[in-house]
Short mmCIF file of C-alpha atoms in Angstrom, two decimals:
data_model
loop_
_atom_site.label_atom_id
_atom_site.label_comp_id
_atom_site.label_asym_id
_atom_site.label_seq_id
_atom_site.Cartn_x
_atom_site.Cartn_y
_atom_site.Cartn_z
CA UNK C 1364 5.39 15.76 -14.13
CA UNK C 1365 8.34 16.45 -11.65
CA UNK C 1366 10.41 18.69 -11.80
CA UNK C 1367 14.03 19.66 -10.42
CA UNK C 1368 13.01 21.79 -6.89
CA UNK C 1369 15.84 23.57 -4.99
CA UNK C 1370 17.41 21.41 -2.28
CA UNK C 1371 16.16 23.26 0.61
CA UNK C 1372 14.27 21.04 3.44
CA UNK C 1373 13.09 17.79 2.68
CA UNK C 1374 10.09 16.81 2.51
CA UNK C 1375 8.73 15.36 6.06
CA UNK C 1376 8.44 11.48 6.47
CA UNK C 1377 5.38 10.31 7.49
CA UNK C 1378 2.92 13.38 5.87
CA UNK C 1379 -0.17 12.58 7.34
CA UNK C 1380 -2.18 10.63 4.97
CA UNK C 1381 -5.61 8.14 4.89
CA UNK C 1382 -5.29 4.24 4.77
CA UNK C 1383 -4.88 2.28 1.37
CA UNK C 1384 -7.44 0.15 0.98
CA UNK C 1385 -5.88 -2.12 -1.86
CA UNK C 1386 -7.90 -5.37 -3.44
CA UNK C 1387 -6.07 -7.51 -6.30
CA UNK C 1388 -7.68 -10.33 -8.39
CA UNK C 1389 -6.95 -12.55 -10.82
CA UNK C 1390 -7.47 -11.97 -14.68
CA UNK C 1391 -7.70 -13.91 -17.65
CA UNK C 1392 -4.44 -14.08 -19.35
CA UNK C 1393 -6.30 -12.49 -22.71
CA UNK C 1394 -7.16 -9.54 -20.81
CA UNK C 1395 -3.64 -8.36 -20.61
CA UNK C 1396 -1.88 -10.12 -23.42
CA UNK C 1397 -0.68 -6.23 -24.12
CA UNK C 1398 0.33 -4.59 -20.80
CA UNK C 1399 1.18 -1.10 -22.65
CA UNK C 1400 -2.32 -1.13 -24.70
CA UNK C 1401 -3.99 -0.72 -21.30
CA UNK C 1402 -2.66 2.46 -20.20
CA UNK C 1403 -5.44 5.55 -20.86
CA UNK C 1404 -3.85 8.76 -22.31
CA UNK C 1405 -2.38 10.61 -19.32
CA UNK C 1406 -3.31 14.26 -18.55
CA UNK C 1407 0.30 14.41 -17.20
CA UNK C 1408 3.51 12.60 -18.09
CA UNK C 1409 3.73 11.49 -14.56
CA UNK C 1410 0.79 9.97 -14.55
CA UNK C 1411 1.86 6.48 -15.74
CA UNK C 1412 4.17 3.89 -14.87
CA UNK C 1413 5.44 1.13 -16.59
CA UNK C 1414 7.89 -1.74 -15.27
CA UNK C 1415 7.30 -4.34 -18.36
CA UNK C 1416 9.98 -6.85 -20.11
CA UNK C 1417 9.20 -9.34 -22.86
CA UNK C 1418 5.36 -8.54 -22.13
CA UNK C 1419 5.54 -9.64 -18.44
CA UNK C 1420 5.83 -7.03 -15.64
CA UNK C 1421 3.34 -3.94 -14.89
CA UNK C 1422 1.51 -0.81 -15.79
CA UNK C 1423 -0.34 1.36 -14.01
CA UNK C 1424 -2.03 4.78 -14.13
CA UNK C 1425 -3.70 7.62 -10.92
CA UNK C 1426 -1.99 8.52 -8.26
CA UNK C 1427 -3.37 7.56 -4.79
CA UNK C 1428 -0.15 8.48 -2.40
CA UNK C 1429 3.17 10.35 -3.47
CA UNK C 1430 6.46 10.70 -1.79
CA UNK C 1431 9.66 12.90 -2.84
CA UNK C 1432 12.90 13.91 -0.76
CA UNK C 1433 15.95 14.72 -1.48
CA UNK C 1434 19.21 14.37 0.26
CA UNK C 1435 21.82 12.02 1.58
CA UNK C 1436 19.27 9.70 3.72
CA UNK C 1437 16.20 9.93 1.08
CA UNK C 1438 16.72 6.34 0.54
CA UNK C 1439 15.89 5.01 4.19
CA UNK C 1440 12.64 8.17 4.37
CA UNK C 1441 11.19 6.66 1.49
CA UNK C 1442 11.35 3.09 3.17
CA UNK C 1443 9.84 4.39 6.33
CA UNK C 1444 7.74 5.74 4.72
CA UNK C 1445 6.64 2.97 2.66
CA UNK C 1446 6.55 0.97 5.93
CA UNK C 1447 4.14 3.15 7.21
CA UNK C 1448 1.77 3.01 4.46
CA UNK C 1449 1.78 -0.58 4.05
CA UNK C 1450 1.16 -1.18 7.45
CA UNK C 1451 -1.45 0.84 8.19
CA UNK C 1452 -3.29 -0.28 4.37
CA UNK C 1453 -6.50 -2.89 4.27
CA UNK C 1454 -5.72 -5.39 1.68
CA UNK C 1455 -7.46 -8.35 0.04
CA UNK C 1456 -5.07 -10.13 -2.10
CA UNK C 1457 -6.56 -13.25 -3.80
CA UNK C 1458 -3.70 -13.52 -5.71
CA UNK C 1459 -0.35 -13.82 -2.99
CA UNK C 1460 2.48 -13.23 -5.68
CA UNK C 1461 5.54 -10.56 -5.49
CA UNK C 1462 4.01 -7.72 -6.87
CA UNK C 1463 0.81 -8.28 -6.30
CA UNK C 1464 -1.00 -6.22 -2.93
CA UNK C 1465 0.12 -2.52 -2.18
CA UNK C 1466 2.79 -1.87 -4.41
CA UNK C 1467 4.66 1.47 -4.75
CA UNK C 1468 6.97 2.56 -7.68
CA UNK C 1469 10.00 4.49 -7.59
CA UNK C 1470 12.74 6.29 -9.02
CA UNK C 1471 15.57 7.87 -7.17
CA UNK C 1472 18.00 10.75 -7.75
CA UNK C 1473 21.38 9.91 -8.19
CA UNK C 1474 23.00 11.84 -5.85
CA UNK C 1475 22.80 13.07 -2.62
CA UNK C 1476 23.27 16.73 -3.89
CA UNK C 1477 20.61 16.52 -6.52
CA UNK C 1478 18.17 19.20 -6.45
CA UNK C 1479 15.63 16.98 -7.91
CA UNK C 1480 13.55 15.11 -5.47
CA UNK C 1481 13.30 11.17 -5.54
CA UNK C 1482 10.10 9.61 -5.76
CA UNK C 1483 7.77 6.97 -4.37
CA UNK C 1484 4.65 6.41 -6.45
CA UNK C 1485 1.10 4.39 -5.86
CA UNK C 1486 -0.95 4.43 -8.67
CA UNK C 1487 -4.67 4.02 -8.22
CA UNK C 1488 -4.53 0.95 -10.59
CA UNK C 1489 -2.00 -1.26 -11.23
CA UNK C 1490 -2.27 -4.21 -13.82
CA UNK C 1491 0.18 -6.76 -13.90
CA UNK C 1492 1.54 -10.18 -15.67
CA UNK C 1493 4.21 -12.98 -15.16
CA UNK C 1494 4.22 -16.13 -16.37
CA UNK C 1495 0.76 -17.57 -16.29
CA UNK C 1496 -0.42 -15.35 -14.09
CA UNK C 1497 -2.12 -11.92 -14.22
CA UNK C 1498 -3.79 -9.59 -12.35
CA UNK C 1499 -5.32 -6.09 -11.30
CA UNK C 1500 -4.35 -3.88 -8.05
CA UNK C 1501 -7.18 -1.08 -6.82
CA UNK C 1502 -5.68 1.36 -4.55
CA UNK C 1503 -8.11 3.61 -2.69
CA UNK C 1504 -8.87 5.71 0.31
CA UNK C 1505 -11.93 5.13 -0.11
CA UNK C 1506 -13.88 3.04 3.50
CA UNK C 1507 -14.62 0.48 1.03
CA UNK C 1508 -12.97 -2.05 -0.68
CA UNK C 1509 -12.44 -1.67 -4.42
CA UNK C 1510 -14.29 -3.34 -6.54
CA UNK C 1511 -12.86 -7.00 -7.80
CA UNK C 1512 -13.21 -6.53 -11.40
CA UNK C 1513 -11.89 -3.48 -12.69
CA UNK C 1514 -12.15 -2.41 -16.36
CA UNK C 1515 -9.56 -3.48 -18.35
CA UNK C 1516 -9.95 -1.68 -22.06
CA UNK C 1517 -7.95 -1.74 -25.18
CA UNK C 1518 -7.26 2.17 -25.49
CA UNK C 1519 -6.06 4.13 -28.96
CA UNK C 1520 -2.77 3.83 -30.04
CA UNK C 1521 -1.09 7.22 -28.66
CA UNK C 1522 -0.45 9.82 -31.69
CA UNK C 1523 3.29 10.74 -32.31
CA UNK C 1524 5.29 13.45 -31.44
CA UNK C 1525 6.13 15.31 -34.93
CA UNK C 1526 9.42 16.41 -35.98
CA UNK C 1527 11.59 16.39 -33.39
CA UNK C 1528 15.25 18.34 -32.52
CA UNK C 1529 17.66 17.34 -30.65
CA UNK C 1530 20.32 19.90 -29.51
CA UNK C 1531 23.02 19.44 -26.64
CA UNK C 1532 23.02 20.32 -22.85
CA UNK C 1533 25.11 21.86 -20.70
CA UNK C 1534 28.19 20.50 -22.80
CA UNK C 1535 28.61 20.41 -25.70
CA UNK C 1536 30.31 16.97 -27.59
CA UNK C 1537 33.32 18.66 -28.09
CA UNK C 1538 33.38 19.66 -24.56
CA UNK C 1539 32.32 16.93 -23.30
CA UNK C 1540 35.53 15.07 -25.02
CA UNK C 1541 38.00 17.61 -22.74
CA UNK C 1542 36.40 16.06 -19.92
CA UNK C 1543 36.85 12.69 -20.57
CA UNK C 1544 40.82 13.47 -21.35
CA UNK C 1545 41.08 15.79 -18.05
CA UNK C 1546 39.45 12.29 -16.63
CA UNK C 1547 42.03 10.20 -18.09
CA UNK C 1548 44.98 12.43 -17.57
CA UNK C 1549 43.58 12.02 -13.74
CA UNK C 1550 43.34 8.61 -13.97
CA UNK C 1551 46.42 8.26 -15.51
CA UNK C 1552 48.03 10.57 -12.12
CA UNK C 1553 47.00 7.52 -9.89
CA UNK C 1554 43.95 9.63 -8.64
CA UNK C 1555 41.28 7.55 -8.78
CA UNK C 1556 41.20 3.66 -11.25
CA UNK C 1557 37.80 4.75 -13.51
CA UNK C 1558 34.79 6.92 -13.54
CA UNK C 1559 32.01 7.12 -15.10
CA UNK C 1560 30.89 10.38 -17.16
CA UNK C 1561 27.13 11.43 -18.48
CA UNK C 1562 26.39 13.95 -20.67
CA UNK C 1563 22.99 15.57 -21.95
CA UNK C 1564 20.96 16.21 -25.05
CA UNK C 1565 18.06 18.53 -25.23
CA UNK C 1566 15.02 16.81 -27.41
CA UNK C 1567 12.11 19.42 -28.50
CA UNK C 1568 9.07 18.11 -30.13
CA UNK C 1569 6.61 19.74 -32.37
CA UNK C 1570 3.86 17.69 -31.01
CA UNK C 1571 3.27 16.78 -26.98
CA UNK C 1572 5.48 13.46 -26.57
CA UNK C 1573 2.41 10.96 -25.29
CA UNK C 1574 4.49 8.56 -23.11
CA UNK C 1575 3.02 5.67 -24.24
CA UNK C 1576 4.55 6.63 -27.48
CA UNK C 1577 7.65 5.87 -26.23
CA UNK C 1578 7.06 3.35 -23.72
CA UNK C 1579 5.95 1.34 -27.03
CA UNK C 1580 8.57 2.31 -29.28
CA UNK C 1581 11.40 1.23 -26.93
CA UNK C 1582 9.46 -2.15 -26.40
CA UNK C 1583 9.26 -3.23 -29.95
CA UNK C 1584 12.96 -1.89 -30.34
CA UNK C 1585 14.48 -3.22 -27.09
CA UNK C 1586 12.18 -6.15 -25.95
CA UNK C 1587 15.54 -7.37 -24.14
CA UNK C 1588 15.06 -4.16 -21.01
CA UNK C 1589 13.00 -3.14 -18.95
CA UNK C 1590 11.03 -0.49 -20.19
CA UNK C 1591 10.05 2.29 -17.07
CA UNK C 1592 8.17 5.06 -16.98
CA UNK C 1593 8.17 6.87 -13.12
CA UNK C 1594 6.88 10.33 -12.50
CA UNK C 1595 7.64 11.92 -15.76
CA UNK C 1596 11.44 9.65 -15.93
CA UNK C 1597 10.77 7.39 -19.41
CA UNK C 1598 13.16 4.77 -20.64
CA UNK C 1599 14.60 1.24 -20.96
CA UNK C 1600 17.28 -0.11 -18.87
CA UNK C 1601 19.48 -3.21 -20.12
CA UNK C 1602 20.79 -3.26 -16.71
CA UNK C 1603 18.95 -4.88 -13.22
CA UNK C 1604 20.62 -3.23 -10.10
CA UNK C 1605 19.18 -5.51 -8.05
CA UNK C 1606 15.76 -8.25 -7.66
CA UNK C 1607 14.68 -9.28 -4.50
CA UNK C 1608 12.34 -11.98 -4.19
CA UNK C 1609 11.66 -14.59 -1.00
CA UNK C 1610 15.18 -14.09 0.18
CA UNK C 1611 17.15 -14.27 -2.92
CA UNK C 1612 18.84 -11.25 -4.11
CA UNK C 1613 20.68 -11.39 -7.97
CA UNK C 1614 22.07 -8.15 -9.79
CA UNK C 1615 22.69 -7.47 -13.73
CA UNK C 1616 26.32 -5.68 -13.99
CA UNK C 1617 26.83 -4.21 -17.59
CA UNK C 1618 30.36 -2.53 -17.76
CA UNK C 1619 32.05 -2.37 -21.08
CA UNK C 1620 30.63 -1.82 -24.15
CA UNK C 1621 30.97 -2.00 -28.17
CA UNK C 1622 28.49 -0.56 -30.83
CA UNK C 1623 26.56 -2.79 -33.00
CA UNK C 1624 26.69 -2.61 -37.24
CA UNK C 1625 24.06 -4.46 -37.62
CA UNK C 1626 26.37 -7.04 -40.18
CA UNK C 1627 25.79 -10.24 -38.04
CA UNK C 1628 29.21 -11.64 -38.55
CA UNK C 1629 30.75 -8.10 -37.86
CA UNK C 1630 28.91 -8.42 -34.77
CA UNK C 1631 29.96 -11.71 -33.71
CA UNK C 1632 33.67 -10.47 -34.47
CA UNK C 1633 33.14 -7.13 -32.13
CA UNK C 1634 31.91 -9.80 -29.32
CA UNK C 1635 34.65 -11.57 -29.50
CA UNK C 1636 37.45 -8.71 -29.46
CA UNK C 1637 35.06 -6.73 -26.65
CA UNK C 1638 35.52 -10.10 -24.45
CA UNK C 1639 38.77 -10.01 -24.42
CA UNK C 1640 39.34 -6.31 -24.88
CA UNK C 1641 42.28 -5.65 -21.76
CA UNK C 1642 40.08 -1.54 -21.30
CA UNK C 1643 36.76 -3.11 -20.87
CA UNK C 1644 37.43 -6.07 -18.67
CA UNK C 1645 39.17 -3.83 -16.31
CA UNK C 1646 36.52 -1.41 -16.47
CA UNK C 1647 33.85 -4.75 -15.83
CA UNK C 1648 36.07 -6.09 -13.07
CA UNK C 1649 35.78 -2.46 -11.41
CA UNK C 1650 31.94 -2.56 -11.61
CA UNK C 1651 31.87 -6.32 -10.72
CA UNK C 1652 33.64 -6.25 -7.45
CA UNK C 1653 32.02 -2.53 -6.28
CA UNK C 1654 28.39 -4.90 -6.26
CA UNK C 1655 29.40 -8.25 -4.89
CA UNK C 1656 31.33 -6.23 -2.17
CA UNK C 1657 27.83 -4.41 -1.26
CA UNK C 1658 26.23 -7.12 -1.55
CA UNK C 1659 28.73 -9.82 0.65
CA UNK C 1660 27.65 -7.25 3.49
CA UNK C 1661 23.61 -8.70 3.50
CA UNK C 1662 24.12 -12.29 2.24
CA UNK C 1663 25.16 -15.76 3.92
CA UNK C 1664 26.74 -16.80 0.48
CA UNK C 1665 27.32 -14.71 -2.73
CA UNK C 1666 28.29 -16.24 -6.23
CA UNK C 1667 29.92 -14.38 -8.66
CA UNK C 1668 31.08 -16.14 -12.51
CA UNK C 1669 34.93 -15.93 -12.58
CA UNK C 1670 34.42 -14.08 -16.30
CA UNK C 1671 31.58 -12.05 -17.97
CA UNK C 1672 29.23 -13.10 -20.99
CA UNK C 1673 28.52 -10.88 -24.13
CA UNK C 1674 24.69 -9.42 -23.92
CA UNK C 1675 23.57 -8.37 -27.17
CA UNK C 1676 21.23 -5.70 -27.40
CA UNK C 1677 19.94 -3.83 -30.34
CA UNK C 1678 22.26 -1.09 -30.49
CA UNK C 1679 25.00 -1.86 -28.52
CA UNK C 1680 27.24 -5.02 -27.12
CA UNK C 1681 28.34 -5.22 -23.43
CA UNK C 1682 30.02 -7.22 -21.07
CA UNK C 1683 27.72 -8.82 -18.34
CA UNK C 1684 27.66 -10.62 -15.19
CA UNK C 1685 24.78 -11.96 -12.68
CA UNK C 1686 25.86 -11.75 -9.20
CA UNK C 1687 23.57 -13.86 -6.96
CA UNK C 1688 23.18 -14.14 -3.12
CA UNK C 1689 20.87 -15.41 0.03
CA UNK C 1690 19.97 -12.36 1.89
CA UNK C 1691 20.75 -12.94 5.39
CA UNK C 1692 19.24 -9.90 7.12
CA UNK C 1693 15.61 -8.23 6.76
CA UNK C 1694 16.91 -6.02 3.94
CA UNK C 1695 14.05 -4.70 1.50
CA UNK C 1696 15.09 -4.46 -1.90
CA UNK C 1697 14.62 -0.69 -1.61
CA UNK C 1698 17.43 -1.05 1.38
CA UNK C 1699 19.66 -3.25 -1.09
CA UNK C 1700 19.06 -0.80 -4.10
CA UNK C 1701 20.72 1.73 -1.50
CA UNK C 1702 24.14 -0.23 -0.33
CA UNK C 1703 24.79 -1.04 -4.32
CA UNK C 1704 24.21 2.45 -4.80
CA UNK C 1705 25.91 4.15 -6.95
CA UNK C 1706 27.77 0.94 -8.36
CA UNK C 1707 31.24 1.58 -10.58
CA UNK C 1708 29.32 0.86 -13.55
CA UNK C 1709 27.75 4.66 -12.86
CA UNK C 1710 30.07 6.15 -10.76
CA UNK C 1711 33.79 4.83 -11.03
CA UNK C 1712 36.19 3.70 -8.13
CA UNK C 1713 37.07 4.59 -5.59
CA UNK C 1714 33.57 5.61 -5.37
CA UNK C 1715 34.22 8.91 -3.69
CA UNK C 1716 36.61 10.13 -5.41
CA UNK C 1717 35.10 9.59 -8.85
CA UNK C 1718 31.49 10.77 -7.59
CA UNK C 1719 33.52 14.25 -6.39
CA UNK C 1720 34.89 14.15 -10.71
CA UNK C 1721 31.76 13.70 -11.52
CA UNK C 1722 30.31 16.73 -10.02
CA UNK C 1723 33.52 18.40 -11.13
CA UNK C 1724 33.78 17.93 -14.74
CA UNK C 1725 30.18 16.61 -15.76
CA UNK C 1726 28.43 20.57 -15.40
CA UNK C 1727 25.06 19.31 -14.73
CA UNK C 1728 22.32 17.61 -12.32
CA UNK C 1729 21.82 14.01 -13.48
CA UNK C 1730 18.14 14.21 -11.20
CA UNK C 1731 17.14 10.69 -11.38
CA UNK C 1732 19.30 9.17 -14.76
CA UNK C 1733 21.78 6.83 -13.36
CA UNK C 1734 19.62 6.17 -10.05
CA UNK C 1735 17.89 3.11 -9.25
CA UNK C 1736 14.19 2.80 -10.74
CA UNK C 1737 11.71 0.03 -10.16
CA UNK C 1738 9.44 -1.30 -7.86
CA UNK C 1739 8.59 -2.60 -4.06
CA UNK C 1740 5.66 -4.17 -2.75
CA UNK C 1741 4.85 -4.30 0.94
CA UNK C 1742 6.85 -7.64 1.85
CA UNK C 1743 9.92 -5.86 0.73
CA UNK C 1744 10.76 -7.61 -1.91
CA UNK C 1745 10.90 -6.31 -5.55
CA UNK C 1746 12.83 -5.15 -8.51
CA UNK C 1747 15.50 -2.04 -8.87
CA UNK C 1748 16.82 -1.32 -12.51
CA UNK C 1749 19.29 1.62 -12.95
CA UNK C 1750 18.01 4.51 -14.95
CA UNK C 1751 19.46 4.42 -18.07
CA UNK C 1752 19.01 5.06 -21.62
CA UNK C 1753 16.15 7.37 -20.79
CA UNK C 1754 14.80 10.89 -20.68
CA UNK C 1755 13.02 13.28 -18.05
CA UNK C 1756 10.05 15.27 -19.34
CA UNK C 1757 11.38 18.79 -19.02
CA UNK C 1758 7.80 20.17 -20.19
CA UNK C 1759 4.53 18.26 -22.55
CA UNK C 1760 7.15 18.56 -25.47
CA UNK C 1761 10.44 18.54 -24.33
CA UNK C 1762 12.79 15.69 -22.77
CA UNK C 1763 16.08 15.75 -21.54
CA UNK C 1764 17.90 12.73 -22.56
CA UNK C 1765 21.08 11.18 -21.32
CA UNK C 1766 24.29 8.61 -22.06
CA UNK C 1767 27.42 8.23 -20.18
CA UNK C 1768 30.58 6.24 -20.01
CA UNK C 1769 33.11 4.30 -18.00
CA UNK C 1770 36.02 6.51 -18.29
CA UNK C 1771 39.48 3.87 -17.34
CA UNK C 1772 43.39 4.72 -18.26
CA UNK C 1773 43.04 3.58 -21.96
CA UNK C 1774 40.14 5.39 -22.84
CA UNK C 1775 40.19 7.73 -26.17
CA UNK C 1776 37.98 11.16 -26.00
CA UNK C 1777 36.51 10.01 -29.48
CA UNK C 1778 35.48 6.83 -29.19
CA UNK C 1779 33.86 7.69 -25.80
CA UNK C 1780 31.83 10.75 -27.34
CA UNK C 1781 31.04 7.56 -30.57
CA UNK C 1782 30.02 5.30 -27.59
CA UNK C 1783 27.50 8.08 -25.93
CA UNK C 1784 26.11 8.60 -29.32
CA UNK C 1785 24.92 5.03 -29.58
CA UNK C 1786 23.86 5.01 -25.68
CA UNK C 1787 21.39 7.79 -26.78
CA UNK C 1788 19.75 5.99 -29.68
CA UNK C 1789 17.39 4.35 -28.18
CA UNK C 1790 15.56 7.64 -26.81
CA UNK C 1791 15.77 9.70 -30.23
CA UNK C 1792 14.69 6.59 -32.36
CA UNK C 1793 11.94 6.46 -29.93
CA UNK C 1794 11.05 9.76 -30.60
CA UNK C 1795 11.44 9.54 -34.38
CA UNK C 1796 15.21 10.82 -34.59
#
């Protein structure tokens, strides 16, 4: 699993490596009515990945190529460098679909200060599904091409973690509240309009915490995301940064949100004041404009709904909006991910000033939770989800999980720290908290 390494040089583009030779075929739907069941237990919590919603998307497991940087351009390395490797790979794809081919996974540290390195992986097998179609990826280095039918086997359900503790990080909830009210007392002093602040909780297991242990708890619970798993980074993200695919580029913004009671009718009455809470549509507006202004910059024509709609997920109510677009230039997804990153709904506006709070008042490294994580394949297109509701493997039986919130004038310290709380359920049910 990765692990935070101190920001000294970056890791060289183009490290010398052998040709991918990459075949994918098409499957019988059966074969992967379960994406998740497929996985094999991991020696490592790195060792998987998972991109899967509503049973469509993919899995994989190996490693055949890695990349990691860190720094203010590691963005545009890791797309030369995936330009590099997919041109010099032999493929056979029978199957032609986005996704399908050489396909490399990623997940990227949110800032350009992070000590913790962003990541490109290739697994060594990659199984995926959408709509009627599935199939299997072999990645080698092998001189010979991989074999067309690979192995596709139900494996044992994973074993649970134990009891499990959860404990905070860096701040604690109390001291995380005085810096949300030092935010808003800033806000408040014309210094910046919102920002956006995380904070950390320290989970300890008794048990190692299998991944696929929580890749398929937060399925069943949250069949709405997309679950992710990428180099040791686990969770499931309600929110789509951007999806690239033959030219047309949409993006998910989620700013604004209200806890669930579970009391259906309380529910629908929370929806109705959260769409027309004054805080929260300011706060959406924010994260609305900071995307369709990134994006106007690549597209001939952008549309953007003149108000949001409610998205209901298990836990927690926000306020969403689809932003589409034609992509006018030979931007890659990856390259898109970049310009809408970091969006208000992670950072704040203006963007500098809130990312310089953030460092200020947070007292911690995010690494790679509130980055983009997803997927590319070698035509450029794919899919970029920000890294949310999740948790980094710290060691076999520890995670650090995070939560944060958009921080605007009328925000109050306690329902912020109330607001982080539920943001954080969906990791420590996972883990049996």
């Amino acid at each position: 699993m990765s692990s935070p390494s101190p920001a000294a040089e970056p890791a060289p583009v183009g490290t010398p490596h052998p040709a991918l030779v990459v075949r994918t075929v098409a499957v019988p739907l059966p074969r992967v009515s379960d994406l998740l069941a497929l996985l094999p237990e991991p020696q490592d919590a790195g060792d998987v990945v998972s991109w899967v919603r509503k049973g469509e998307g993919f899995v994989g497991w190996g490693r055949v190529a890695t990349f990691r940087a860190t720094g203010a351009d590691r963005f545009e390395r890791a797309q030369q460098w995936w330009r590099e490797v997919t041109t010099e790979a032999i493929v056979r794809d029978d199957v032609d679909e986005p996704g399908t081919g050489p396909i490399a996974f990623g997940s990227m540290a949110y800032s350009r200060r992070s000590a913790t390195e962003s990541v490109l992986v290739v697994p060594e097998v990659v199984v995926g599904r959408r709509g009627n179609l599935a199939w299997v990826t072999t990645i080698t280095t092998d001189a010979t091409v991989p074999p067309a039918d690979e192995p596709l086997t139900r494996q044992p359900a994973p074993v649970d973690p134990g009891e499990v503790a959860f404990a905070d990080r860096d701040l604690t909830a109390d001291q995380w509240a005085g810096a949300v009210e030092e935010a808003v007392e800033r806000i408040n002093a014309g210094r910046l309009d919102k920002v956006v602040l995380a904070r950390a909780v320290q989970a300890s297991a008794g048990r190692r915490i299998d991944p696929r242990w929580l890749l398929r708890r937060l399925t069943q619970d949250y069949d709405t995301t997309w679950v992710f798993a990428v180099d040791g980074l686990v969770g499931a993200t309600p929110e789509m940064l951007v999806r690239l695919e033959r030219g047309l580029v949409t993006s998910r913004v989620l700013a604004g949100t209200i806890r669930r009671t579970g009391d259906d009718s309380h529910d629908l009455a929370l929806a109705g004041s959260l769409a027309r809470s004054s805080k929260d549509l300011e706060e959406h507006e924010y994260a609305v404009r900071s995307v369709a202004d990134a994006l106007a910059e690549h597209t001939s024509s952008i549309n953007v709904p003149e108000s949001p709609f409610v998205l209901h997920l298990n836990n927690v109510m926000h306020l969403a909006t689809d932003v589409a677009g034609v992509v006018d230039d030979r931007s890659t997804s990856l390259a898109l991910a970049a310009s809408l990153h970091p969006s208000a709904a992670v950072c704040g506006t203006p963007t500098h000033d809130a990312d310089d709070v953030i460092a200020e008042l947070e007292q911690m490294d995010r690494g790679r939770y509130a980055g983009p994580v997803g997927w590319m394949d070698a035509s450029g297109d794919g899919e970029w989800g920000i890294a949310l509701r999740c948790g980094w493997y710290e060691s076999a039986q520890s995670l650090r999980l995070y939560a944060g919130c958009g921080i605007v004038a009328g925000s109050v310290a306690a329902d912020e720290v109330a607001e982080s709380v539920a943001k954080l359920l969906p990791m420590r049910t996972a883990l049996g908290g």
